[in-house]
Amino acid sequence: MLTTSGGNMADKNDIGRVGKPVVMKIEAGKVREFAKAIKDRNPIYLDEAVAKQEVGGIMPPPTFLMTLALWDDGDGQPRVQLDTRRILHGEQEFEYFKPIYVGDTLTAVTKVANIFEKTGGRGGTMTFVVMDTDFTNQKGEKVAVVHFTVIETGQAVAS
């Protein structure tokens, strides 16, 4: 969880900090809604018969794991002191190790993987906070890692 700090910046001592595990169930209705919301009509997300024949069952779209936020009550993200008035979404990367199917129950654990700074052209020093979320299935198998980078600018973001 990112917290307003009143001027304090992320501390490299936060590297390795871990949030509480969050459990999310992969439900057919949620996968269908997500696929429609991103306008992806691939039948492996929508049609059980086609999905079973082609990939072994209905799979969620690659970015579906971002719905973890709907399952997280706020304790799943490790606390990092950032001024929320100055943060930007940096990047997001999804790395998959095993297929995820409707019916799976995933447990997500997020940790602060790295904190570093870069000098910006207009905004001063920027602080980058990299969070990694490991997803394991009900068999204890690691199925994915989501890498998420938040940037705290050196000064307020223009609105």
Coordinates of C-alpha atoms in Angstrom, one line a residue:
M1 CA 0.0 0.0 0.0
L2 CA 1.3 3.4 -0.9
T3 CA 0.8 6.0 1.8
T4 CA 1.0 9.7 1.8
S5 CA 4.0 10.6 3.7
G6 CA 4.0 14.4 3.9
G7 CA 7.4 14.7 2.1
N8 CA 9.1 11.5 3.2
M9 CA 10.3 9.3 0.4
A10 CA 10.5 5.6 -0.1
D11 CA 13.3 4.0 2.0
K12 CA 15.6 1.4 0.7
N13 CA 15.1 -0.4 4.0
D14 CA 11.6 -1.3 2.6
I15 CA 13.1 -3.6 0.1
G16 CA 12.0 -7.1 1.0
R17 CA 8.9 -6.0 2.9
V18 CA 6.0 -8.4 2.2
G19 CA 2.2 -7.9 2.3
K20 CA -0.3 -10.3 3.6
P21 CA -1.3 -13.2 1.3
V22 CA -4.4 -12.5 -0.8
V23 CA -6.6 -15.4 -2.1
M24 CA -8.5 -15.0 -5.3
K25 CA -10.7 -17.5 -7.1
I26 CA -10.7 -17.6 -10.9
E27 CA -14.4 -17.6 -11.7
A28 CA -15.9 -18.0 -15.2
G29 CA -18.2 -15.0 -14.9
K30 CA -15.4 -12.7 -13.8
V31 CA -13.2 -14.0 -16.7
R32 CA -16.0 -13.4 -19.2
E33 CA -16.7 -9.9 -17.8
F34 CA -13.0 -9.0 -17.9
A35 CA -12.6 -10.3 -21.5
K36 CA -15.6 -8.3 -22.6
A37 CA -14.4 -5.2 -20.8
I38 CA -11.1 -5.3 -22.7
K39 CA -13.0 -6.2 -25.9
D40 CA -11.2 -9.5 -26.4
R41 CA -13.6 -12.0 -27.8
N42 CA -11.1 -14.9 -28.0
P43 CA -13.2 -18.0 -27.3
I44 CA -10.7 -19.4 -24.9
Y45 CA -12.0 -16.8 -22.5
L46 CA -15.7 -17.3 -23.2
D47 CA -16.6 -20.7 -24.7
E48 CA -16.0 -23.7 -22.5
A49 CA -16.1 -26.2 -25.3
V50 CA -13.6 -24.3 -27.5
A51 CA -11.4 -23.5 -24.6
K52 CA -11.3 -27.1 -23.5
Q53 CA -10.4 -28.3 -27.0
E54 CA -7.7 -25.7 -27.6
V55 CA -6.1 -25.0 -24.2
G56 CA -7.6 -27.5 -21.7
G57 CA -10.2 -25.1 -20.2
I58 CA -11.2 -21.5 -19.9
M59 CA -8.2 -19.3 -19.2
P60 CA -8.2 -15.7 -18.1
P61 CA -6.7 -13.0 -20.4
P62 CA -3.1 -12.2 -19.6
T63 CA -3.8 -9.0 -17.7
F64 CA -6.6 -10.6 -15.6
L65 CA -4.3 -10.9 -12.6
M66 CA -4.7 -7.1 -12.1
T67 CA -8.1 -7.9 -10.7
L68 CA -6.2 -9.0 -7.6
A69 CA -6.9 -5.4 -6.3
L70 CA -10.6 -6.3 -6.0
W71 CA -9.7 -9.2 -3.7
D72 CA -7.2 -7.2 -1.6
D73 CA -8.5 -5.4 1.5
G74 CA -5.4 -3.3 1.5
D75 CA -3.1 -5.5 3.6
G76 CA -1.8 -7.4 0.5
Q77 CA 0.4 -4.5 -0.5
P78 CA 3.5 -3.9 1.7
R79 CA 3.5 -0.4 3.1
V80 CA 5.9 2.1 1.4
Q81 CA 6.0 5.7 2.2
L82 CA 5.3 7.7 -0.9
D83 CA 3.7 11.0 -1.5
T84 CA 0.6 9.9 -3.4
R85 CA 0.3 13.4 -4.9
R86 CA 3.5 12.8 -6.9
I87 CA 3.2 9.2 -8.1
L88 CA 2.9 7.8 -11.6
H89 CA 2.3 4.3 -12.9
G90 CA 5.7 3.3 -14.3
E91 CA 5.2 -0.1 -15.9
Q92 CA 3.7 -3.5 -15.4
E93 CA 4.9 -6.9 -16.6
F94 CA 3.3 -10.3 -16.4
E95 CA 5.5 -13.4 -16.4
Y96 CA 3.7 -16.8 -16.6
F97 CA 5.1 -20.2 -15.6
K98 CA 2.0 -22.4 -15.8
P99 CA -1.5 -22.1 -17.2
I100 CA -4.3 -20.6 -15.1
Y101 CA -7.8 -21.9 -15.5
V102 CA -11.3 -21.1 -14.3
G103 CA -11.7 -23.0 -11.0
D104 CA -8.2 -22.4 -9.8
T105 CA -7.6 -20.6 -6.5
L106 CA -4.6 -18.4 -6.5
T107 CA -2.7 -17.0 -3.5
A108 CA -0.8 -13.8 -4.2
V109 CA 2.0 -12.4 -2.1
T110 CA 3.5 -9.0 -2.9
K111 CA 6.9 -7.8 -1.9
V112 CA 9.0 -4.7 -2.4
A113 CA 11.6 -6.0 -4.9
N114 CA 13.6 -2.8 -5.4
I115 CA 13.8 0.9 -4.7
F116 CA 16.1 3.1 -6.7
E117 CA 16.4 6.7 -7.9
K118 CA 17.1 8.4 -11.2
T119 CA 17.6 12.1 -12.0
G120 CA 14.8 13.5 -14.2
G121 CA 14.9 16.4 -16.6
R122 CA 12.1 18.5 -15.3
G123 CA 10.8 16.8 -12.2
G124 CA 14.0 16.4 -10.2
T125 CA 15.0 13.1 -8.7
M126 CA 12.5 10.3 -9.3
T127 CA 12.1 7.4 -6.9
F128 CA 11.2 4.0 -8.5
V129 CA 9.5 1.4 -6.3
V130 CA 9.3 -2.1 -7.9
M131 CA 6.8 -4.5 -6.4
D132 CA 6.7 -8.2 -7.4
T133 CA 3.6 -10.3 -6.8
D134 CA 4.0 -14.1 -6.8
F135 CA 0.9 -16.1 -7.6
T136 CA 0.7 -19.8 -6.6
N137 CA -2.2 -22.1 -7.4
Q138 CA -4.1 -24.5 -5.1
K139 CA -1.4 -27.1 -5.7
G140 CA 1.3 -24.8 -4.4
E141 CA 2.7 -24.3 -7.9
K142 CA 4.1 -20.9 -8.9
V143 CA 2.0 -19.8 -11.9
A144 CA 2.9 -16.2 -12.4
V145 CA 4.7 -13.1 -11.2
V146 CA 3.5 -9.6 -11.8
H147 CA 6.1 -6.8 -11.7
F148 CA 4.7 -3.4 -11.0
T149 CA 6.7 -0.1 -10.9
V150 CA 5.5 3.1 -9.3
I151 CA 7.4 6.3 -9.8
E152 CA 7.4 9.1 -7.3
T153 CA 8.4 12.4 -9.0
G154 CA 10.6 15.0 -7.4
Q155 CA 7.8 17.5 -7.5
A156 CA 4.0 17.5 -7.9
V157 CA 2.6 16.0 -11.1
A158 CA 0.8 18.7 -13.2
S159 CA -2.9 18.2 -13.5

